[in-house]
Amino acid sequence: MAPLSPEHPPARRRLLLHSLTSLLDQAWLSGLNLLLGLALIRLTTKDAYGTYAQLYVVALFVVSMVEASIINPLNTVVPGKAEDERARIIACLAHFQRRVTAGMALFFAAVTLGVALVLDLPQPLLLAAAFGIYLHLNTLREFRRGLHFLAGQPMAVLRMDVTYGVALIAGVAIPALLTTLTLPMALAALALASAASLLYPAGPVLPAPPPRAEYRSLLAVIWERGRLGWPGAMSSWVVNYGYLFLTAYWLGAAATADLNASRLLLMPILLSVVAWSRVALPTVSRMQAAYNHRGVTRLALASIGGLLALAAAYVAVLWLALPWLQTHLLGHEYSAVGWLVPWWAAYFAVFAIRTVGTVVMLGADGYRPLLVAAFAGLVATLCVIVFAIPRFGQAGAIGTLILVEALTALLIWAVFIPKTRHRH
């Protein structure tokens, strides 16, 4: 069983080992995501894959809400707490998270059913049921992963995700081999894989939820940060993924499929940034609590350099392999993917710089400035994207994302981080 308490602040070698383990974990997840995407591209219609892309970003929305309102505040509050208090906080949040995500899963399943009926999508009831179950189980999985990262145990996360991947491959391979893979089948396979990952390895042994008065008191401590985190996360989600729905509205589901297929090829960059952030946030939080601002700066700058170098190397390899991928995997229906890849490469480079700044702010308990940055990004997105997509199509959608990420990164690094350090 995983202990509840985080390890002591890791030495540089241990931090590097944890980062490499998390990077391996995200590489594994990226490969799974790529394989599932390619299976859907090859075995389903382009409209079905476009629908999957939109459902997938809804799942990301639910996870981002849990991260912003529960997991990230947990990383801010828990360091420095006594063992028994840590256990009570985590038990309280585990109970709260199960109830909230069950409600969110039911809501989005009902919305999916309604949209599927209006648009006359195939197997609407199966689609909605599989999606709702997947949403709930996937969010439980992400919370468990967050606890392992908090305890400084990336190897436990890797074991969880290997279990997840083996189950997902099994769940997709059988219908794929029979060439009967459908969107509800793919979502059911994702739900099955999420359930399997909760079985191995076992999570931490949690006490029963505390009495009602203490339960509310502990939730209030987390909500003090979460109430600032979730509006920002919602705004960021709209900025980063709302373009898919607007593209589908203006250009159709096929154009959405092109955008998602090209983004899919560059997902390893995104997941490497996520891998770094999961490992770095607890470390940065401890460094900020110790007022080690110089160490935070060195870590942040080195991380930006490393992430951009990894991204450049990956894009170079992908560019060389793109003709083969276009011929043998994507097919002629996805001929637009090639010219979209450089746009996504530029976006993910700016995304990495902004994410490092966000982690520095989260470690300093800077939720309010991040909320301001998120709303500024949302306003900029809404002002630009309604002009860009109708006039420039898919390039307009990605160009808007690049512009907004760059403005947000500038705001965080040039304004908020210096102010936060001056305050401390």
Coordinates of C-alpha atoms in Angstrom, one line a residue:
M1 CA 0.0 0.0 0.0
A2 CA 1.2 3.5 -0.8
P3 CA 2.0 5.7 2.2
L4 CA 0.2 9.0 2.6
S5 CA 3.1 11.1 3.4
P6 CA 5.3 12.7 0.8
E7 CA 8.9 11.7 0.7
H8 CA 11.5 14.2 1.9
P9 CA 12.5 16.9 -0.7
P10 CA 14.3 14.9 -3.3
A11 CA 17.9 15.3 -4.1
R12 CA 18.8 16.4 -7.7
R13 CA 19.4 12.8 -8.7
R14 CA 16.1 11.6 -7.2
L15 CA 14.3 14.5 -8.9
L16 CA 15.9 13.5 -12.2
L17 CA 14.9 9.9 -11.7
H18 CA 11.3 10.8 -10.8
S19 CA 11.2 13.1 -13.9
L20 CA 12.4 10.4 -16.2
T21 CA 10.0 7.9 -14.7
S22 CA 7.1 10.3 -15.2
L23 CA 8.4 11.0 -18.8
L24 CA 8.4 7.3 -19.5
D25 CA 4.9 7.0 -18.1
Q26 CA 3.6 9.9 -20.3
A27 CA 5.4 8.3 -23.3
W28 CA 3.5 5.1 -22.7
L29 CA 0.2 7.0 -22.4
S30 CA 1.0 9.0 -25.5
G31 CA 1.6 5.8 -27.4
L32 CA -1.7 4.4 -26.3
N33 CA -3.5 7.6 -27.3
L34 CA -1.8 7.5 -30.7
L35 CA -2.7 3.8 -31.2
L36 CA -6.3 4.4 -30.3
G37 CA -6.6 7.5 -32.4
L38 CA -5.1 5.7 -35.4
A39 CA -7.4 2.7 -34.9
L40 CA -10.4 5.0 -35.0
I41 CA -9.0 6.8 -38.0
R42 CA -8.6 3.6 -39.9
L43 CA -11.7 1.7 -38.8
T44 CA -14.4 4.4 -38.4
T45 CA -15.7 7.2 -40.5
K46 CA -14.1 10.7 -40.4
D47 CA -17.3 12.1 -38.7
A48 CA -17.1 9.4 -36.0
Y49 CA -13.5 10.3 -35.3
G50 CA -14.4 14.0 -35.2
T51 CA -17.1 13.1 -32.6
Y52 CA -14.5 11.1 -30.6
A53 CA -12.3 14.2 -30.6
Q54 CA -15.0 16.3 -29.1
L55 CA -15.9 13.7 -26.4
Y56 CA -12.3 13.3 -25.5
V57 CA -11.9 17.0 -24.8
V58 CA -15.0 16.9 -22.6
A59 CA -13.3 14.2 -20.6
L60 CA -10.3 16.5 -20.3
F61 CA -12.6 19.2 -19.0
V62 CA -13.8 17.0 -16.2
V63 CA -10.3 16.0 -15.3
S64 CA -9.1 19.6 -15.4
M65 CA -11.9 20.6 -13.0
V66 CA -10.9 18.0 -10.5
E67 CA -7.2 18.9 -10.8
A68 CA -7.9 22.6 -10.4
S69 CA -10.4 22.4 -7.5
I70 CA -9.0 19.3 -5.6
I71 CA -5.6 17.9 -6.7
N72 CA -3.7 21.2 -7.2
P73 CA -4.9 22.7 -3.9
L74 CA -4.0 19.4 -2.2
N75 CA -0.4 19.8 -3.4
T76 CA -0.4 23.3 -2.0
V77 CA -1.9 22.6 1.4
V78 CA -0.5 19.2 2.3
P79 CA 3.3 19.9 2.4
G80 CA 4.3 20.5 6.0
K81 CA 1.2 19.0 7.5
A82 CA 1.4 16.2 10.2
E83 CA 0.7 12.7 9.1
D84 CA -2.7 12.4 10.8
E85 CA -3.9 15.7 9.4
R86 CA -2.7 14.7 5.9
A87 CA -4.7 11.5 6.1
R88 CA -7.9 13.3 7.2
I89 CA -7.6 15.9 4.4
I90 CA -7.0 13.2 1.7
A91 CA -9.8 11.0 3.0
C92 CA -12.2 14.0 3.0
L93 CA -11.2 14.9 -0.6
A94 CA -11.5 11.4 -1.8
H95 CA -15.0 11.1 -0.5
F96 CA -15.9 14.6 -2.0
Q97 CA -14.3 13.8 -5.4
R98 CA -16.3 10.5 -5.8
R99 CA -19.6 12.3 -5.2
V100 CA -18.8 15.3 -7.5
T101 CA -17.5 13.3 -10.4
A102 CA -20.4 10.9 -10.3
G103 CA -22.7 13.9 -10.7
M104 CA -20.6 15.3 -13.5
A105 CA -20.5 11.9 -15.3
L106 CA -24.3 11.6 -15.1
F107 CA -24.8 15.2 -16.4
F108 CA -22.5 14.8 -19.4
A109 CA -23.9 11.4 -20.2
A110 CA -27.4 13.0 -20.4
V111 CA -26.0 15.8 -22.6
T112 CA -24.3 13.3 -24.9
L113 CA -27.5 11.3 -25.2
G114 CA -29.5 14.4 -26.1
V115 CA -27.0 15.6 -28.7
A116 CA -26.7 12.1 -30.2
L117 CA -30.4 11.9 -30.6
V118 CA -30.7 15.4 -32.2
L119 CA -27.8 14.7 -34.6
D120 CA -29.0 11.1 -35.2
L121 CA -25.7 9.5 -34.2
P122 CA -25.4 5.7 -34.3
Q123 CA -26.1 3.8 -31.0
P124 CA -27.0 6.9 -28.9
L125 CA -27.8 5.1 -25.7
L126 CA -24.7 2.9 -25.8
L127 CA -22.6 6.0 -26.6
A128 CA -23.9 8.0 -23.7
A129 CA -23.7 5.2 -21.2
A130 CA -20.1 4.2 -22.2
F131 CA -19.1 7.9 -22.1
G132 CA -20.6 8.5 -18.6
I133 CA -19.0 5.4 -17.1
Y134 CA -15.6 6.3 -18.6
L135 CA -15.8 9.9 -17.3
H136 CA -16.4 8.7 -13.7
L137 CA -13.8 5.9 -13.7
N138 CA -11.2 8.0 -15.5
T139 CA -11.5 10.8 -13.0
L140 CA -11.1 8.4 -10.1
R141 CA -8.0 7.1 -11.8
E142 CA -6.6 10.7 -12.2
F143 CA -7.2 11.4 -8.5
R144 CA -5.4 8.1 -7.5
R145 CA -2.5 9.1 -9.8
G146 CA -2.4 12.5 -8.1
L147 CA -2.1 10.9 -4.7
H148 CA 0.9 8.8 -5.9
F149 CA 2.6 11.9 -7.3
L150 CA 2.0 13.8 -4.0
A151 CA 3.7 10.9 -2.2
G152 CA 6.7 11.1 -4.5
Q153 CA 5.9 7.7 -6.1
P154 CA 6.0 8.0 -9.9
M155 CA 6.8 4.3 -10.2
A156 CA 3.4 3.5 -8.7
V157 CA 1.8 5.8 -11.3
L158 CA 3.8 4.0 -14.0
R159 CA 2.5 0.6 -12.7
M160 CA -1.1 2.0 -12.7
D161 CA -0.7 3.2 -16.3
V162 CA 0.8 -0.1 -17.5
T163 CA -2.2 -1.9 -16.1
Y164 CA -4.4 0.7 -17.8
G165 CA -2.6 0.3 -21.1
V166 CA -2.7 -3.5 -21.2
A167 CA -6.4 -3.5 -20.5
L168 CA -7.0 -0.8 -23.1
I169 CA -5.1 -2.7 -25.8
A170 CA -7.0 -5.8 -25.0
G171 CA -10.3 -3.9 -25.1
V172 CA -9.6 -2.3 -28.5
A173 CA -7.7 -5.1 -30.2
I174 CA -10.5 -7.7 -30.3
P175 CA -13.1 -5.6 -32.1
A176 CA -10.3 -4.0 -34.2
L177 CA -9.1 -7.4 -35.4
L178 CA -12.7 -8.2 -36.3
T179 CA -12.9 -4.7 -38.0
T180 CA -16.0 -4.0 -36.0
L181 CA -14.6 -1.2 -33.8
T182 CA -17.2 1.5 -33.1
L183 CA -17.1 4.7 -31.0
P184 CA -19.1 3.2 -28.1
M185 CA -16.8 0.2 -28.1
A186 CA -13.7 2.4 -27.9
L187 CA -15.3 4.4 -24.9
A188 CA -16.2 1.1 -23.2
A189 CA -12.6 0.0 -23.6
L190 CA -11.4 3.2 -22.0
A191 CA -13.8 2.7 -19.1
L192 CA -12.6 -0.9 -18.7
A193 CA -9.0 0.2 -18.7
S194 CA -9.6 2.9 -16.1
A195 CA -11.3 0.4 -13.8
A196 CA -8.4 -2.1 -14.2
S197 CA -5.9 0.6 -13.3
L198 CA -7.7 1.2 -9.9
L199 CA -7.1 -2.4 -9.0
Y200 CA -3.3 -2.4 -9.4
P201 CA -1.3 -1.1 -7.6
A202 CA -3.4 -0.6 -4.6
G203 CA -3.9 3.0 -3.4
P204 CA -3.2 4.4 0.0
V205 CA -5.2 3.1 3.0
L206 CA -7.5 6.0 3.9
P207 CA -9.4 6.5 7.1
A208 CA -13.1 7.0 7.1
P209 CA -14.3 10.5 6.2
P210 CA -14.2 12.8 9.2
P211 CA -17.3 14.0 11.1
R212 CA -19.5 16.5 9.3
A213 CA -18.1 19.6 11.0
E214 CA -14.5 18.6 10.4
Y215 CA -15.4 17.5 6.9
R216 CA -16.8 20.9 6.1
S217 CA -13.9 22.7 7.7
L218 CA -11.3 20.7 5.6
L219 CA -13.3 21.3 2.4
A220 CA -13.3 25.0 3.2
V221 CA -9.5 25.0 3.4
I222 CA -9.2 23.3 0.0
W223 CA -12.1 25.4 -1.5
E224 CA -10.3 28.6 -0.6
R225 CA -7.9 27.7 -3.4
G226 CA -10.2 25.6 -5.5
R227 CA -12.8 28.4 -5.9
L228 CA -10.0 30.4 -7.6
G229 CA -8.6 27.4 -9.5
W230 CA -11.7 26.0 -11.2
P231 CA -12.8 29.1 -13.0
G232 CA -9.3 29.5 -14.3
A233 CA -9.2 25.9 -15.4
M234 CA -12.6 26.3 -17.1
S235 CA -11.3 29.4 -18.9
S236 CA -8.1 27.6 -19.9
W237 CA -10.1 24.6 -21.2
V238 CA -12.3 26.9 -23.4
V239 CA -9.1 28.6 -24.7
N240 CA -7.3 25.3 -25.4
Y241 CA -10.2 23.1 -26.6
G242 CA -13.2 25.3 -27.5
Y243 CA -11.8 25.7 -31.0
L244 CA -12.8 22.1 -31.7
F245 CA -16.5 22.9 -31.2
L246 CA -16.3 26.2 -33.1
T247 CA -14.5 24.5 -35.9
A248 CA -17.1 21.8 -36.1
Y249 CA -19.8 24.6 -36.1
W250 CA -18.2 26.6 -38.9
L251 CA -16.2 24.0 -40.9
G252 CA -17.9 20.7 -40.1
A253 CA -16.8 17.5 -38.2
A254 CA -14.4 16.5 -40.9
A255 CA -12.3 19.7 -40.3
T256 CA -12.3 18.9 -36.6
A257 CA -11.0 15.4 -37.4
D258 CA -8.1 17.0 -39.4
L259 CA -7.2 19.3 -36.5
N260 CA -7.3 16.5 -33.9
A261 CA -5.4 14.0 -36.1
S262 CA -2.6 16.6 -36.6
R263 CA -2.6 17.4 -32.9
L264 CA -2.5 13.7 -32.1
L265 CA 0.8 13.3 -33.8
L266 CA 2.3 16.0 -31.5
M267 CA 0.7 14.8 -28.3
P268 CA 4.0 13.3 -27.0
I269 CA 5.2 17.0 -26.5
L270 CA 2.1 17.8 -24.5
L271 CA 2.4 14.7 -22.4
S272 CA 6.1 15.4 -21.7
V273 CA 5.1 18.8 -20.4
V274 CA 2.4 17.2 -18.2
A275 CA 4.9 14.6 -17.0
W276 CA 7.2 17.4 -15.9
S277 CA 4.5 19.4 -14.2
R278 CA 3.2 16.4 -12.2
V279 CA 6.7 15.8 -10.7
A280 CA 7.7 19.4 -10.4
L281 CA 4.7 20.9 -8.6
P282 CA 5.3 19.2 -5.3
T283 CA 9.0 20.0 -5.5
V284 CA 8.3 23.7 -6.5
S285 CA 5.8 24.0 -3.6
R286 CA 8.4 22.8 -1.1
M287 CA 11.0 25.2 -2.6
Q288 CA 8.6 28.1 -2.5
A289 CA 7.7 27.3 1.1
A290 CA 11.4 27.5 2.0
Y291 CA 11.7 30.9 0.1
N292 CA 14.2 29.3 -2.3
H293 CA 13.4 31.6 -5.1
R294 CA 16.8 31.3 -6.8
G295 CA 16.4 27.5 -6.9
V296 CA 12.9 27.8 -8.4
T297 CA 14.3 30.1 -11.1
R298 CA 17.1 27.7 -12.0
L299 CA 14.7 24.7 -12.1
A300 CA 12.2 26.6 -14.2
L301 CA 14.8 27.9 -16.8
A302 CA 16.5 24.5 -17.0
S303 CA 13.0 22.8 -17.4
I304 CA 12.1 25.2 -20.3
G305 CA 15.3 24.5 -22.0
G306 CA 14.9 20.7 -21.6
L307 CA 11.3 20.7 -22.7
L308 CA 11.9 22.8 -25.8
A309 CA 14.9 20.6 -26.8
L310 CA 12.8 17.5 -26.4
A311 CA 10.0 19.1 -28.5
A312 CA 12.4 20.1 -31.3
A313 CA 14.0 16.7 -31.5
Y314 CA 10.5 15.0 -31.6
V315 CA 9.2 17.4 -34.3
A316 CA 12.3 16.8 -36.5
V317 CA 11.8 13.0 -36.3
L318 CA 8.1 13.4 -37.0
W319 CA 8.7 15.6 -40.0
L320 CA 11.0 13.0 -41.5
A321 CA 8.4 10.2 -40.8
L322 CA 5.4 12.2 -42.0
P323 CA 5.3 11.0 -45.6
W324 CA 5.3 7.3 -44.4
L325 CA 2.6 8.1 -41.8
Q326 CA 0.5 9.9 -44.5
T327 CA 0.8 7.0 -46.9
H328 CA 0.4 4.0 -44.6
L329 CA -1.6 5.1 -41.6
L330 CA -3.5 8.3 -42.1
G331 CA -4.7 7.9 -45.7
H332 CA -5.7 10.4 -48.3
E333 CA -8.7 11.6 -46.2
Y334 CA -6.3 13.3 -43.9
S335 CA -4.1 15.0 -46.5
A336 CA -4.4 18.3 -44.5
V337 CA -2.5 16.9 -41.6
G338 CA 0.9 17.6 -43.0
W339 CA 0.6 21.4 -43.3
L340 CA -1.0 21.6 -39.8
V341 CA 1.9 20.0 -38.0
P342 CA 4.2 23.1 -38.0
W343 CA 1.4 25.2 -36.5
W344 CA 0.9 22.7 -33.7
A345 CA 4.7 22.5 -33.1
A346 CA 4.7 26.3 -32.5
Y347 CA 1.7 26.1 -30.2
F348 CA 3.2 23.3 -28.0
A349 CA 6.5 25.2 -27.7
V350 CA 4.7 28.3 -26.3
F351 CA 2.5 26.0 -24.2
A352 CA 5.6 24.5 -22.5
I353 CA 6.9 28.0 -21.5
R354 CA 3.5 29.0 -20.2
T355 CA 3.0 25.7 -18.2
V356 CA 6.4 26.1 -16.4
G357 CA 5.3 29.6 -15.3
T358 CA 1.9 28.2 -14.2
V359 CA 3.6 25.6 -12.0
V360 CA 5.9 28.3 -10.5
M361 CA 2.8 30.3 -9.6
L362 CA 0.9 27.3 -8.2
G363 CA 3.8 26.4 -6.0
A364 CA 3.7 30.0 -4.6
D365 CA 0.0 29.7 -3.9
G366 CA -0.7 32.2 -6.7
Y367 CA -4.2 31.1 -7.6
R368 CA -5.7 34.6 -7.9
P369 CA -3.2 35.9 -10.5
L370 CA -3.6 32.7 -12.5
L371 CA -7.3 33.2 -12.5
V372 CA -6.8 36.7 -13.9
A373 CA -4.4 35.3 -16.6
A374 CA -7.0 32.6 -17.5
F375 CA -9.8 35.2 -17.9
A376 CA -7.5 37.5 -19.9
G377 CA -6.8 34.5 -22.2
L378 CA -10.5 33.7 -22.5
V379 CA -11.4 37.3 -23.5
A380 CA -8.5 37.3 -26.0
T381 CA -9.6 34.0 -27.5
L382 CA -13.2 35.0 -27.9
C383 CA -12.2 38.3 -29.5
V384 CA -9.8 36.7 -32.1
I385 CA -11.3 33.2 -32.8
V386 CA -14.7 34.4 -34.1
F387 CA -12.7 36.4 -36.7
A388 CA -9.9 33.8 -37.4
I389 CA -11.8 30.6 -38.0
P390 CA -14.3 31.9 -40.6
R391 CA -11.6 33.7 -42.5
F392 CA -8.5 31.4 -42.1
G393 CA -10.1 28.0 -41.3
Q394 CA -8.0 25.5 -39.4
A395 CA -4.9 27.7 -39.4
G396 CA -6.9 30.5 -37.8
A397 CA -7.9 28.1 -35.0
I398 CA -4.4 27.1 -34.2
G399 CA -3.0 30.6 -34.7
T400 CA -5.5 31.9 -32.1
L401 CA -4.2 29.3 -29.6
I402 CA -0.6 30.3 -30.3
L403 CA -1.4 34.0 -29.8
V404 CA -3.3 33.5 -26.6
E405 CA -0.7 31.1 -25.0
A406 CA 2.0 33.7 -25.9
L407 CA 0.1 36.6 -24.3
T408 CA -0.7 34.4 -21.2
A409 CA 3.0 33.3 -20.8
L410 CA 4.1 36.9 -21.1
L411 CA 1.7 38.0 -18.4
I412 CA 2.7 35.2 -16.0
W413 CA 6.5 35.6 -16.5
A414 CA 6.8 39.4 -16.9
V415 CA 4.1 40.5 -14.3
F416 CA 2.8 37.9 -11.9
I417 CA 6.0 35.9 -11.0
P418 CA 8.0 39.1 -10.2
K419 CA 5.1 40.4 -8.1
T420 CA 4.7 37.1 -6.2
R421 CA 8.4 37.0 -5.3
H422 CA 8.3 40.6 -4.2
R423 CA 5.4 39.8 -1.9
H424 CA 7.2 36.9 -0.4

